[in-house]
Coordinates of C-alpha atoms in Angstrom, one line a residue:
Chain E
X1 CA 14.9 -148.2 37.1
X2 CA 17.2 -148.1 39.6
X3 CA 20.2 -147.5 37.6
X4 CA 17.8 -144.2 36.3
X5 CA 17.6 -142.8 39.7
X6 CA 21.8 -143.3 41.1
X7 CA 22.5 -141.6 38.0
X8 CA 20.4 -138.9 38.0
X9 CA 21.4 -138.4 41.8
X10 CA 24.9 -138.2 40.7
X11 CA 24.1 -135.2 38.2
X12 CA 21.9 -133.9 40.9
X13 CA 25.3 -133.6 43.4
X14 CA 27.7 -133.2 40.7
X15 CA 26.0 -130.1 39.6
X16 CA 25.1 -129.1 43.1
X17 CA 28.6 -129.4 43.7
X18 CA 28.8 -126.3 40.6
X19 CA 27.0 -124.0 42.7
X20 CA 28.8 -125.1 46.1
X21 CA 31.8 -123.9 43.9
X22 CA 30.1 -120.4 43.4
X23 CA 31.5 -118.1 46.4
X24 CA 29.5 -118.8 48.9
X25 CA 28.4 -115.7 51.4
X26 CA 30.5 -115.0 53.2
X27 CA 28.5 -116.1 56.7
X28 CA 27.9 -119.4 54.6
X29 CA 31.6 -121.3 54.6
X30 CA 31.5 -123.9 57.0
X31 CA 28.8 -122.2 59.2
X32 CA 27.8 -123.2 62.6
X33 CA 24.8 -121.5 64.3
X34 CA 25.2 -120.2 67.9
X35 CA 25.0 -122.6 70.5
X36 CA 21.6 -122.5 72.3
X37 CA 23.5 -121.9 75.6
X38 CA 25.6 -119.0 73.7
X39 CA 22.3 -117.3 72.8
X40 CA 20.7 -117.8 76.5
X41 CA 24.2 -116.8 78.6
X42 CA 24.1 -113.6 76.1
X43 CA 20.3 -112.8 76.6
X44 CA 20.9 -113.3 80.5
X45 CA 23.9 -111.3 80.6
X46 CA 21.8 -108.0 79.0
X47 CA 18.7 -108.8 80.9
X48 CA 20.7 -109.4 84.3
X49 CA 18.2 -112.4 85.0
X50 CA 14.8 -110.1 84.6
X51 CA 12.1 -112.4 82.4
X52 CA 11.6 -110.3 79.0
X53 CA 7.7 -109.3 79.1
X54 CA 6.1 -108.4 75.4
X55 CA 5.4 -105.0 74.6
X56 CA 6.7 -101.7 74.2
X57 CA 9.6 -103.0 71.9
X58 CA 8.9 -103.4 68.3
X59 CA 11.3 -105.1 65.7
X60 CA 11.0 -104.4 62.1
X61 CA 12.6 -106.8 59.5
X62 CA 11.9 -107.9 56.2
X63 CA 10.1 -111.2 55.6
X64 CA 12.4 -112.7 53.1
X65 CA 16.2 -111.2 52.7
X66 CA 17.5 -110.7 49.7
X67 CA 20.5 -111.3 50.4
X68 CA 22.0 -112.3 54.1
X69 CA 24.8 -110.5 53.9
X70 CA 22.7 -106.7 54.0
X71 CA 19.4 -107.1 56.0
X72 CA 17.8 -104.1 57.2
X73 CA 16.7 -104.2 60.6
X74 CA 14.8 -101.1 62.9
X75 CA 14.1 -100.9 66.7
X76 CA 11.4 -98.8 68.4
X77 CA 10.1 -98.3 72.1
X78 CA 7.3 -96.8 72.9
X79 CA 9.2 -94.6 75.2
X80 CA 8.9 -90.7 76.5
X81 CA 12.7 -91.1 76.8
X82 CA 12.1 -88.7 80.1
X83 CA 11.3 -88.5 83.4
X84 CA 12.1 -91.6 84.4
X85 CA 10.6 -93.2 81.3
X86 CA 14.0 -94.2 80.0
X87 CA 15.2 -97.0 77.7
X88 CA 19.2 -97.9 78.5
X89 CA 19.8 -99.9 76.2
X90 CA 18.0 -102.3 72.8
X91 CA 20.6 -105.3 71.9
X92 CA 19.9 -107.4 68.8
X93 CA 20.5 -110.9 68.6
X94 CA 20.7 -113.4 65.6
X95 CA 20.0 -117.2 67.4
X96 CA 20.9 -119.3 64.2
X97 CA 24.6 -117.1 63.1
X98 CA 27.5 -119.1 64.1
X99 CA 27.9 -116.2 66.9
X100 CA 24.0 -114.7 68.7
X101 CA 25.5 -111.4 69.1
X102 CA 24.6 -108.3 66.6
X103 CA 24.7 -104.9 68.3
X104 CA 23.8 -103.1 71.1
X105 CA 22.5 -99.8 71.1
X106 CA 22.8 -97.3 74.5
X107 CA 20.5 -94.5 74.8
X108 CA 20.4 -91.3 76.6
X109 CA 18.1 -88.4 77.7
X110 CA 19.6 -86.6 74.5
X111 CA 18.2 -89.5 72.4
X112 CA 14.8 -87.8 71.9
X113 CA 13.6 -91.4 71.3
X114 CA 14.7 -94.8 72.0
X115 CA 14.9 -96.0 67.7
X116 CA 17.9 -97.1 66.0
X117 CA 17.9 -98.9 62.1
X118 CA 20.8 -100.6 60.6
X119 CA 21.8 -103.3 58.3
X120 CA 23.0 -106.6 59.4
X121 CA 24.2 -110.3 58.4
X122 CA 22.2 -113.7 58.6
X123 CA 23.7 -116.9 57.9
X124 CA 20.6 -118.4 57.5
X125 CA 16.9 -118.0 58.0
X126 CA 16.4 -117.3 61.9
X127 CA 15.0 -115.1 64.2
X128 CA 15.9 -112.2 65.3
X129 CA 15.3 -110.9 68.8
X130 CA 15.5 -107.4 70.0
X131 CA 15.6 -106.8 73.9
X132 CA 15.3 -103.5 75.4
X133 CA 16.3 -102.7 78.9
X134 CA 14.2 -100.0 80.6
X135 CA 16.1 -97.8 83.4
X136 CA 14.1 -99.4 85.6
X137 CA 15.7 -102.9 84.9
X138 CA 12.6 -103.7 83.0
X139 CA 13.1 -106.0 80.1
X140 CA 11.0 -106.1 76.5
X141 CA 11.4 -108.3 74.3
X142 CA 10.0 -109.0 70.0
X143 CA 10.8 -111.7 67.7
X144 CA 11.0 -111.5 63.6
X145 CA 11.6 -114.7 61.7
X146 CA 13.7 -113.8 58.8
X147 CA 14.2 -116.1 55.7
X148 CA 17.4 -115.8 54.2
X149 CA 17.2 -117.0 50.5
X150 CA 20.0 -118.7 48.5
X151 CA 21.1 -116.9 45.3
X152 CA 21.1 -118.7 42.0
X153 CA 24.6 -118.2 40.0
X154 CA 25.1 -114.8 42.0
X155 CA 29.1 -115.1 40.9
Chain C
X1 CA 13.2 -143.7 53.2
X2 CA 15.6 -144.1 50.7
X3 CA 13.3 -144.0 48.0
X4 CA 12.0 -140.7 48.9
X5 CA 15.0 -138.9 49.1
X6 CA 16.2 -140.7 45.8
X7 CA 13.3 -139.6 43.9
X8 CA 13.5 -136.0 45.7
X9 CA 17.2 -135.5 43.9
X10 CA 16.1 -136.9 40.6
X11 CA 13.5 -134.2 40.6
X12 CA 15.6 -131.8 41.4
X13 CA 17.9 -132.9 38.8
X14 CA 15.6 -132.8 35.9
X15 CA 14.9 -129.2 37.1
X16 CA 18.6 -128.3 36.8
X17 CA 19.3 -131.0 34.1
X18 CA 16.1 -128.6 31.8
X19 CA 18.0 -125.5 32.9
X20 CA 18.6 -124.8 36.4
X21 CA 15.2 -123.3 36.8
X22 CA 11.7 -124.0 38.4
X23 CA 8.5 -122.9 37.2
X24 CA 8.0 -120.0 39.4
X25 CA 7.5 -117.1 37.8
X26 CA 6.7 -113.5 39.1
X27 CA 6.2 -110.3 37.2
X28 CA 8.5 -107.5 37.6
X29 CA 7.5 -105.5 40.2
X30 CA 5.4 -102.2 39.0
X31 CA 7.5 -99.5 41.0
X32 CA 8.8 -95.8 40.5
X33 CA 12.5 -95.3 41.3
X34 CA 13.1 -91.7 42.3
X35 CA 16.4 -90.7 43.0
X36 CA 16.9 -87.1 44.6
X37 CA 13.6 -85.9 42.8
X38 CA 14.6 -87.4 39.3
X39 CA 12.4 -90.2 38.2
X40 CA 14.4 -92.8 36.2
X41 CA 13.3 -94.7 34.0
X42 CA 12.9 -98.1 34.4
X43 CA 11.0 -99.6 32.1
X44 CA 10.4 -98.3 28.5
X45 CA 10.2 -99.3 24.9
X46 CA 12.7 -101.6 23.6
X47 CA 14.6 -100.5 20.4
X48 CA 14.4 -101.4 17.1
X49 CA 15.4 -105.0 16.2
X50 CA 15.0 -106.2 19.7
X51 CA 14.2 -109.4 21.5
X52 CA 11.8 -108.0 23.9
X53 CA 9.0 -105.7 23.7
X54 CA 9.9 -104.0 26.6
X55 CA 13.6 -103.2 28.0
X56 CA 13.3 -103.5 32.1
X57 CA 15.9 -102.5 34.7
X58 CA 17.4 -104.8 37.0
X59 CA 15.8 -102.5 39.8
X60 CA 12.4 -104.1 39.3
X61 CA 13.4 -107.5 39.9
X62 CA 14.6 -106.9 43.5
X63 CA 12.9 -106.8 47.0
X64 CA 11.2 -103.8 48.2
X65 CA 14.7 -103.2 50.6
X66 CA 16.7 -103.8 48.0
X67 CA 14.7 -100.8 45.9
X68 CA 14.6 -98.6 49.0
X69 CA 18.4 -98.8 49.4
X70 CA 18.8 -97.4 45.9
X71 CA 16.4 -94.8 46.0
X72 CA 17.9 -93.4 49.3
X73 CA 21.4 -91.7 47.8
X74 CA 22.2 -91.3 51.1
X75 CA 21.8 -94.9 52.3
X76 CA 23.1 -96.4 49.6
X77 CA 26.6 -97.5 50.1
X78 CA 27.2 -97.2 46.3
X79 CA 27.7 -93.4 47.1
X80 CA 30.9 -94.1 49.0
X81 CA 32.3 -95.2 46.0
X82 CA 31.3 -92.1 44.3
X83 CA 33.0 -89.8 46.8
X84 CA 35.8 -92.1 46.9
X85 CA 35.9 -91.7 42.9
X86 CA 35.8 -87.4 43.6
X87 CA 38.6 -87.5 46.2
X88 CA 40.6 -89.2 43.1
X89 CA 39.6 -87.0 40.5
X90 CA 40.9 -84.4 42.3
X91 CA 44.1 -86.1 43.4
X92 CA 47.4 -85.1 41.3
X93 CA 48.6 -88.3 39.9
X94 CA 51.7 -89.2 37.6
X95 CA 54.4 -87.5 36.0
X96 CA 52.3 -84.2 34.1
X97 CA 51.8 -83.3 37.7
X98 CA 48.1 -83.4 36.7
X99 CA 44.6 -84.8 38.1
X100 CA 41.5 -85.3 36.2
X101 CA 40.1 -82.3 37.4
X102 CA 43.2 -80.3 35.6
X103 CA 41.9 -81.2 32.4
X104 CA 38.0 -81.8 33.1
X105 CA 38.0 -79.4 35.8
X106 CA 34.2 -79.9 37.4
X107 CA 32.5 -83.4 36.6
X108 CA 29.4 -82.7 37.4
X109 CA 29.3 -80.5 33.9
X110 CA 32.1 -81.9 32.0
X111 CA 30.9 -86.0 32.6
X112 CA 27.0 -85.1 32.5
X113 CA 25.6 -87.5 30.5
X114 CA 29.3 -88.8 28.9
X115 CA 28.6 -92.0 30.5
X116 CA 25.1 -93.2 28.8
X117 CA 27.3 -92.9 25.7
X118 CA 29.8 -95.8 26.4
X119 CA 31.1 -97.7 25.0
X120 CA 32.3 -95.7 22.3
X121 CA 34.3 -96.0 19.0
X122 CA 38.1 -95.2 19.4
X123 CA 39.4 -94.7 16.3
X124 CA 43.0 -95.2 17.7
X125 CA 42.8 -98.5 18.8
X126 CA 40.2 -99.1 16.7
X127 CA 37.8 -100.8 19.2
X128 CA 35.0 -99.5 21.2
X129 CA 36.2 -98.1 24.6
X130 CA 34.3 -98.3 27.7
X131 CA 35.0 -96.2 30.7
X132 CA 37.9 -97.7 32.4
X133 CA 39.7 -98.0 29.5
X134 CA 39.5 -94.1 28.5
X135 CA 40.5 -93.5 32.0
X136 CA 43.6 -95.5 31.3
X137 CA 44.2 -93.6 28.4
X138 CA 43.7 -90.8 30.2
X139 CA 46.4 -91.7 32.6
X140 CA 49.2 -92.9 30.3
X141 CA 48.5 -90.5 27.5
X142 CA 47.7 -87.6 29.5
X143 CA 48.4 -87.7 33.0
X144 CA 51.8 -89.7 32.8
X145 CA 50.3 -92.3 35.7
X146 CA 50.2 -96.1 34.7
X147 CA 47.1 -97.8 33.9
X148 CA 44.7 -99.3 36.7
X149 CA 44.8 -102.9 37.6
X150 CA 42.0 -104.2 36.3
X151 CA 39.3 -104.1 39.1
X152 CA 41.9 -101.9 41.6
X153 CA 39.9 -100.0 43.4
X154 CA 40.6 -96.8 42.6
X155 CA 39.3 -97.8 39.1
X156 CA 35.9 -99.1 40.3
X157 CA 35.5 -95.7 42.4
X158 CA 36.4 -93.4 39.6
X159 CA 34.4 -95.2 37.0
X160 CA 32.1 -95.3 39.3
X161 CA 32.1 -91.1 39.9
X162 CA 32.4 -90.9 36.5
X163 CA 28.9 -92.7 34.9
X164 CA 26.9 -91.7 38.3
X165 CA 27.5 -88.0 36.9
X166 CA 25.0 -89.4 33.9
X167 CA 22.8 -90.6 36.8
X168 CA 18.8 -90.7 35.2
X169 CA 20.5 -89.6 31.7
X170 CA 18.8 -92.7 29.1
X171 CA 21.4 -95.3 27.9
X172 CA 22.3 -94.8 24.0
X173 CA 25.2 -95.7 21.9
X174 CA 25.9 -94.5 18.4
X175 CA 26.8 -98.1 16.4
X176 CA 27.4 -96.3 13.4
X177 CA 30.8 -94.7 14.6
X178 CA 33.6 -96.9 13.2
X179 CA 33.0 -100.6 13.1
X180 CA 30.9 -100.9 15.6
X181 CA 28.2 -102.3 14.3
X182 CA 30.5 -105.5 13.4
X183 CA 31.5 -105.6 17.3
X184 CA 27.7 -105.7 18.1
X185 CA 27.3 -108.5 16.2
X186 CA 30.2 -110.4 17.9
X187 CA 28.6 -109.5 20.9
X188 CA 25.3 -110.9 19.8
X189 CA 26.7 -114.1 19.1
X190 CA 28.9 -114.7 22.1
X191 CA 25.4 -113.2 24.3
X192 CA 23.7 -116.3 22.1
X193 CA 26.1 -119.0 22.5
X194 CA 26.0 -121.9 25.1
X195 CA 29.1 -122.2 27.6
X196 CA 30.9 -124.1 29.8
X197 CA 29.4 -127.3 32.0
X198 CA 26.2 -126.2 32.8
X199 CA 25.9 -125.4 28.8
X200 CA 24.0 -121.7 29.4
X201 CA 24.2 -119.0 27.5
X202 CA 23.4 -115.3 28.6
X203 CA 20.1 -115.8 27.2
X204 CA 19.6 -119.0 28.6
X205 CA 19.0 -116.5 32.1
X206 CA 18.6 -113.2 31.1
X207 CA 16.1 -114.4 28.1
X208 CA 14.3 -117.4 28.0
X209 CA 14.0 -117.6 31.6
X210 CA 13.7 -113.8 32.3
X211 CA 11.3 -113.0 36.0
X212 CA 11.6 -116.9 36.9
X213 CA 13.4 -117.9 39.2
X214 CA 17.0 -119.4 39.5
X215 CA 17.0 -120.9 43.4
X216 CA 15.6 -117.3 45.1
X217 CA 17.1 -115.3 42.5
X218 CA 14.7 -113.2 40.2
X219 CA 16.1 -113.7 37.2
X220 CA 16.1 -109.9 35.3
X221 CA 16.9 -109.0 31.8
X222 CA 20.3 -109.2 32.8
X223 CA 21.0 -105.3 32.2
X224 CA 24.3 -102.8 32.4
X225 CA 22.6 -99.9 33.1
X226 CA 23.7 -99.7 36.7
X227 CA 27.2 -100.9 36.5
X228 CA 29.5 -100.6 38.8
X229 CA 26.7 -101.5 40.9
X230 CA 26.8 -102.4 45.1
X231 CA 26.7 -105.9 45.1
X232 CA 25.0 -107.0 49.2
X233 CA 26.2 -110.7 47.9
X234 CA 29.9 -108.8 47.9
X235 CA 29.3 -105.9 50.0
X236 CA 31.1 -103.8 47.6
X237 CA 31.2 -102.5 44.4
X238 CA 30.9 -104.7 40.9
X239 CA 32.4 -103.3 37.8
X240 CA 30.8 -104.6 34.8
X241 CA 33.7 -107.1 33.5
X242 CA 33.9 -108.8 37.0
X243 CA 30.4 -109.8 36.3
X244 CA 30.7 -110.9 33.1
X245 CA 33.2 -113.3 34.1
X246 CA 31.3 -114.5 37.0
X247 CA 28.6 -115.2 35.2
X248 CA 30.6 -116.9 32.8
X249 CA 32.5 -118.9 35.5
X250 CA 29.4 -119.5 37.0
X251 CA 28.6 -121.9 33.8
X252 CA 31.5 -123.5 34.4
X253 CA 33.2 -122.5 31.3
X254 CA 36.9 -120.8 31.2
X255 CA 36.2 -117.0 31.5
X256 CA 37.8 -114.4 29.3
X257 CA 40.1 -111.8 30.5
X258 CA 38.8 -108.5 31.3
X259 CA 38.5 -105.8 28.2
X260 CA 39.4 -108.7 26.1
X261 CA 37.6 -108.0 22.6
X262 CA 35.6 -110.9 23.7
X263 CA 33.9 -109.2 26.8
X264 CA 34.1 -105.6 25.4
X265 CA 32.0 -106.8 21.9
X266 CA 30.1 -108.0 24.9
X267 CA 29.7 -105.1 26.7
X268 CA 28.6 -102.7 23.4
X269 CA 25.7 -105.6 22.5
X270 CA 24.8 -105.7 26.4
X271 CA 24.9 -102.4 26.9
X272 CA 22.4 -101.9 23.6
X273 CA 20.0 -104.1 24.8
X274 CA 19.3 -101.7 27.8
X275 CA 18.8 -98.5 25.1
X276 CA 17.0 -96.4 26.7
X277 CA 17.0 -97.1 30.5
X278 CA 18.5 -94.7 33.0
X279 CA 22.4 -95.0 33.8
X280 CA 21.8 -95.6 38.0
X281 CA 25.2 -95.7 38.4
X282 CA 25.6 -97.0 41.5
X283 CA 23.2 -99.3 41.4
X284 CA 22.2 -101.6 44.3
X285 CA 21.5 -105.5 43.4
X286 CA 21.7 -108.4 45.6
Chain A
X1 CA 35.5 -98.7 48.2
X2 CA 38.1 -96.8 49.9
X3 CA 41.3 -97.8 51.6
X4 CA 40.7 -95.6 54.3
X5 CA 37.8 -95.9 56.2
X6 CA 35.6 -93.0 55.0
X7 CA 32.4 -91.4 57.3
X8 CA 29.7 -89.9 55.7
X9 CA 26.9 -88.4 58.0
X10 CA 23.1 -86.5 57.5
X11 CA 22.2 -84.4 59.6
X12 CA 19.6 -81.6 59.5
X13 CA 21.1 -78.0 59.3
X14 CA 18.5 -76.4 61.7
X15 CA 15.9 -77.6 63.8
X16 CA 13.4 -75.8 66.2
X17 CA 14.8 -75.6 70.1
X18 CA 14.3 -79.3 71.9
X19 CA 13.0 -81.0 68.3
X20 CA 14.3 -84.5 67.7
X21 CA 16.0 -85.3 64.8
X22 CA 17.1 -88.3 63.0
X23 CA 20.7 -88.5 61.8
X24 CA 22.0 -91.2 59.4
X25 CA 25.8 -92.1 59.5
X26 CA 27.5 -94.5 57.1
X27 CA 31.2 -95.5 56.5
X28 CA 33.3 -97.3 54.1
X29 CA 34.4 -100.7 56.0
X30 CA 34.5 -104.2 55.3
X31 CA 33.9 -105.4 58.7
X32 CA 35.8 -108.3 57.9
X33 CA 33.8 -110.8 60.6
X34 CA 36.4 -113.1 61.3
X35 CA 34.1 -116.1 60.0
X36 CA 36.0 -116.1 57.1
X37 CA 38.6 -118.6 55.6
X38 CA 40.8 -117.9 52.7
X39 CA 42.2 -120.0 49.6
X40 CA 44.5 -122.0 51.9
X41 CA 41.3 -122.5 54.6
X42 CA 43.3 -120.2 57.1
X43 CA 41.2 -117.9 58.9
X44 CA 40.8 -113.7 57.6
X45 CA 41.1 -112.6 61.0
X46 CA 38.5 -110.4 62.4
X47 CA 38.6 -106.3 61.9
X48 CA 35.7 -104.7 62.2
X49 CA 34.3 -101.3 63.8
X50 CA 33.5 -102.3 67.6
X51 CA 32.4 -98.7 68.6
X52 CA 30.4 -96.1 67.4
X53 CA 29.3 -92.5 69.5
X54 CA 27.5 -89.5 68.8
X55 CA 27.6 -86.9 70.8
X56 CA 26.4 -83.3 70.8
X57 CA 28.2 -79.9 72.5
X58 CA 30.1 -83.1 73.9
X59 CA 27.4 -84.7 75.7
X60 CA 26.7 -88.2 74.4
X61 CA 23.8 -88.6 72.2
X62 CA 24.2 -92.1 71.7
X63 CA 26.0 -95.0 71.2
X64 CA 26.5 -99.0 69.5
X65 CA 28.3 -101.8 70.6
X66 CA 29.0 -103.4 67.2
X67 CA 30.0 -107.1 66.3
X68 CA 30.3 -109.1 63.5
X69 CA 26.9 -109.6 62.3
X70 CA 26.7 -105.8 61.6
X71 CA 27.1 -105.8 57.5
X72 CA 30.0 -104.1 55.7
X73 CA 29.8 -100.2 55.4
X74 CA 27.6 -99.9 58.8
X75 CA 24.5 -98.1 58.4
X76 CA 23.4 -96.6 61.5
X77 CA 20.5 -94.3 61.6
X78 CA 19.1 -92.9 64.6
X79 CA 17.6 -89.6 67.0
X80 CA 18.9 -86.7 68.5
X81 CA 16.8 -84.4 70.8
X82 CA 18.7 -80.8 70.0
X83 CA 18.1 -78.5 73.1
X84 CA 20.9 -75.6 71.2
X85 CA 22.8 -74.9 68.7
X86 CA 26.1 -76.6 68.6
X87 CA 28.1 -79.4 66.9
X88 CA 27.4 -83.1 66.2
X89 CA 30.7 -85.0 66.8
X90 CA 30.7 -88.5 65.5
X91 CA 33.5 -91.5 66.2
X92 CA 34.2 -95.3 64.4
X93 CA 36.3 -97.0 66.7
X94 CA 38.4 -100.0 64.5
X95 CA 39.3 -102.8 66.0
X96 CA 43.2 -102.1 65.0
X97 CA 42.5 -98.8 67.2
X98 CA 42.2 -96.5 64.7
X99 CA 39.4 -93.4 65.7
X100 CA 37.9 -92.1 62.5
X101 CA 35.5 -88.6 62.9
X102 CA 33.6 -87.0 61.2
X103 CA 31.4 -83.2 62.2
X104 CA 28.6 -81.7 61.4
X105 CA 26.9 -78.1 62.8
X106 CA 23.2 -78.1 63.5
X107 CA 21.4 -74.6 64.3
X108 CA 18.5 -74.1 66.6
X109 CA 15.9 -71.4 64.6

């Protein structure tokens, strides 16, 4: 019986081992995901200290990526984008990539609205946080948990 | 403890031991992919003599991003390629002193629809020809400019210019030009025949085990309607060869050299078994 | 894809006085994240573009900070409040330093 099972283990990792030999993406080789203190000092640096409330910023990203190497991600506040109703600035951060930060988008009265979509890489399934800093020094904050799937024999 | 994880690898071994597949299973999604206005067709009647019922693009098997990113010409990065591919049909190149447009002057009439057509019979090397390889002779019979590295670049973008001008136009080749029936049938075999460590043959994926699902992957019908396609897993563009021989490597087997006879046979059997399906060159795929 | 960076921008060609827009800007780049290791497990080192502006009748519009995790060919889509007619001036900044452009009119019916 037991004989059974080591073997079948050993086919298990040898052809494990066949797909660990496929390229892997990209983000994948020898990944580390952000230190938790890399994430925090990063969030603190854009927020300036201020707690993130909930609200006002929304973060739109698919369920399950295709593909972590292309993930399409979109930002909104619910802002007038005038008089004094301003967004500064919406920064995107990816907790579990081997570095947190993504982008950071600055807005201005020509804006017309405080939105921005792009495409971006996850090394793994994370979350995503968006923070948006009001001219005000207000700070918003929305999560999205992301699963980032594993091809098959993607070649 | 031990015990547990133990019996969690052999399971997981038998699933890859009976084919590197689970039981999960998922329909093709039921989706329309317009491009600019154009409907293409994505699903439709398989021909005569053919495995399935129904022939299915590669576009249905995909996430709804995935999909959107196609449908949007303007998102999808496969159009770089495509402008990249105009810049060099316009660009003088070789001794004539001559581009592509010299001779072909504007693609968008003289390509339209050329590329559902390929491959083709070429009665002077008597083989089929796919696209790179009549740009090649193009270049050295023509243009005096040396044939393209296979995969360079400037080949992917071009062939990729070239088929995306028969963008929506339904895939069909004429296998009763030269001997091209008898490379269809070397085609069919090689599609049929079991490779390399992991013992798969195209069908074993693209077949038998069509809409399951291969770790996350959606397995599809395995089609070459959309080559080059934009690749996310590559971030670039994928000619059709490249894939073939990943795939191929992916069994762990050796993997023929490009426009070998092996891989183009290949190519004209592939490319049949997609009759009828819109060229959506680029495509986008994961 | 091309050797040379290459933009490629949409942008409405009219829009009424003070309308907002939305622009979408694209360009050929492998963003090469510097998480990469090659056959001999040295390190591809990082290129990417860092920087990305629109601006319009040269007042900024917007802008992006961009790192690593932003995925090859950056796709950047976003809104523009037109108050006149003008020009749409948009910069990639590379890492190496190069500035690639790219322009587009817009006309306010």
């Amino acid at each position: 019986m037991e004989d059974r099972m080591t073997l079948t283990r050993r086919r298990v990792l040898a052809l494990t081992a066949g797909f660990a030999a496929v390229p892997a993406l990209q983000l994948l080789s020898g990944v580390a995901h952000a230190a938790a203190e890399d994430t925090t000092k990063l969030i603190a640096d854009f927020t300036g200290g201020k707690e993130p409330q909930s609200g006002k910023i929304k973060l739109t990203a698919p369920e399950i990526a295709e593909n972590g190497n292309t993930v399409p991600v979109s930002v909104s506040v619910d802002s007038k984008m005038a008089d004094g109703d301003m967004v500064q600035s919406v920064m995107l951060v990816a907790e579990g990539n081997p570095r947190p930060e993504v982008v950071t988008f600055h807005f201005t009265a020509l804006s017309g609205a405080a939105a921005a979509t792009t495409r971006m890489r996850l090394a793994k399934t994370q979350s995503v946080i968006a923070l948006a800093k009001m001219a005000d020094g207000s700070v918003y904050m929305d999560k999205k948990e992301v699963k980032v799937t594993i091809g098959g024999c993607g070649g | 403890m031990n015990r547990n994880s133990v019996l969690a690898a052999a399971f997981v071994g038998l699933a890859l031991a009976t084919g590197g597949v689970t039981s999960a299973f998922a329909d093709p999604v039921d989706d329309k992919l317009v491009i600019d206005g154009v409907e293409m067709t994505t699903k439709t009647k398989a021909p005569e003599g053919h495995p399935f019922d129904e022939v299915l693009s590669g576009w249905l098997f995909r996430e709804a991003e995935t999909r959107a990113t196609e449908a949007d010409s303007f998102a999808n990065p496969g159009m770089l390629a495509v402008e990249r591919g105009a810049e060099i049909w316009n660009a003088v190149d070789g001794t004539a002193g001559k581009s592509c447009a010299s001779c072909h002057n504007d693609a968008a009439e003289t390509m339209k629809g050329i590329g559902a057509n390929y491959p083709k019979w070429d009665e002077a090397s008597k083989k089929p020809i796919n696209i790179e390889l009549q740009i090649d002779k193009c270049r050295t019979e023509n243009m005096g400019a040396e044939a393209y590295k296979f995969d360079a670049p400037d080949q992917v973008a071009l062939a990729t210019y070239i088929k995306h001008q028969s963008l929506g136009v339904p895939v069909k080749l004429d296998l009763a030009a030269g001997d091209m029936q008898s490379w269809w049938d070397k085609g069919k075999e090689t599609y049929y025949t079991r490779t390399g460590q992991l013992n798969f043959a195209c069908a074993s994926c693209h077949e038998a085990s069509m809409g399951k699902y291969i770790r996350a992957d959606h397995l599809s019908q395995g089609q070459a309607n959309g080559f080059p396609t934009y690749r996310f897993n590559t971030g670039g563009m994928v000619s059709l060869h490249n894939r073939f021989r990943g795939c191929i490597r992916d069994t762990r087997a050796e993997f023929p050299k490009a426009f070998s006879d092996e891989l183009m046979a290949l190519e004209v059997y592939v490319t049949w078994r997609g009759t009828g399906l819109s060229v959506e060159t680029p495509a986008v795929r994961q | 894809m091309a050797a040379t960076p290459k933009p490629r921008v949409k942008v409405p060609k009219t829009a009424k006085a003070g309308e907002v827009i939305v622009l979408k800007t694209l360009i050929s780049h492998e963003m090469e994240s510097g998480q990469r290791k090659d056959k001999e497990g040295k390190v591809i080192p990082r290129k990417i573009i860092n920087k990305f502006t629109c601006e319009l009748n040269g007042q900024l519009v917007f802008s992006a900070d961009i790192d690593p995790a932003i995925s090859a060919n950056p796709y950047l889509e976003f809104s523009a409040r037109v108050p006149e007619s003008g020009t749409f001036k948009f910069t990639w900044v590379d890492d190496d330093g190069s500035i690639y452009t790219d322009e587009q009119k817009i006309e306010v019916r």
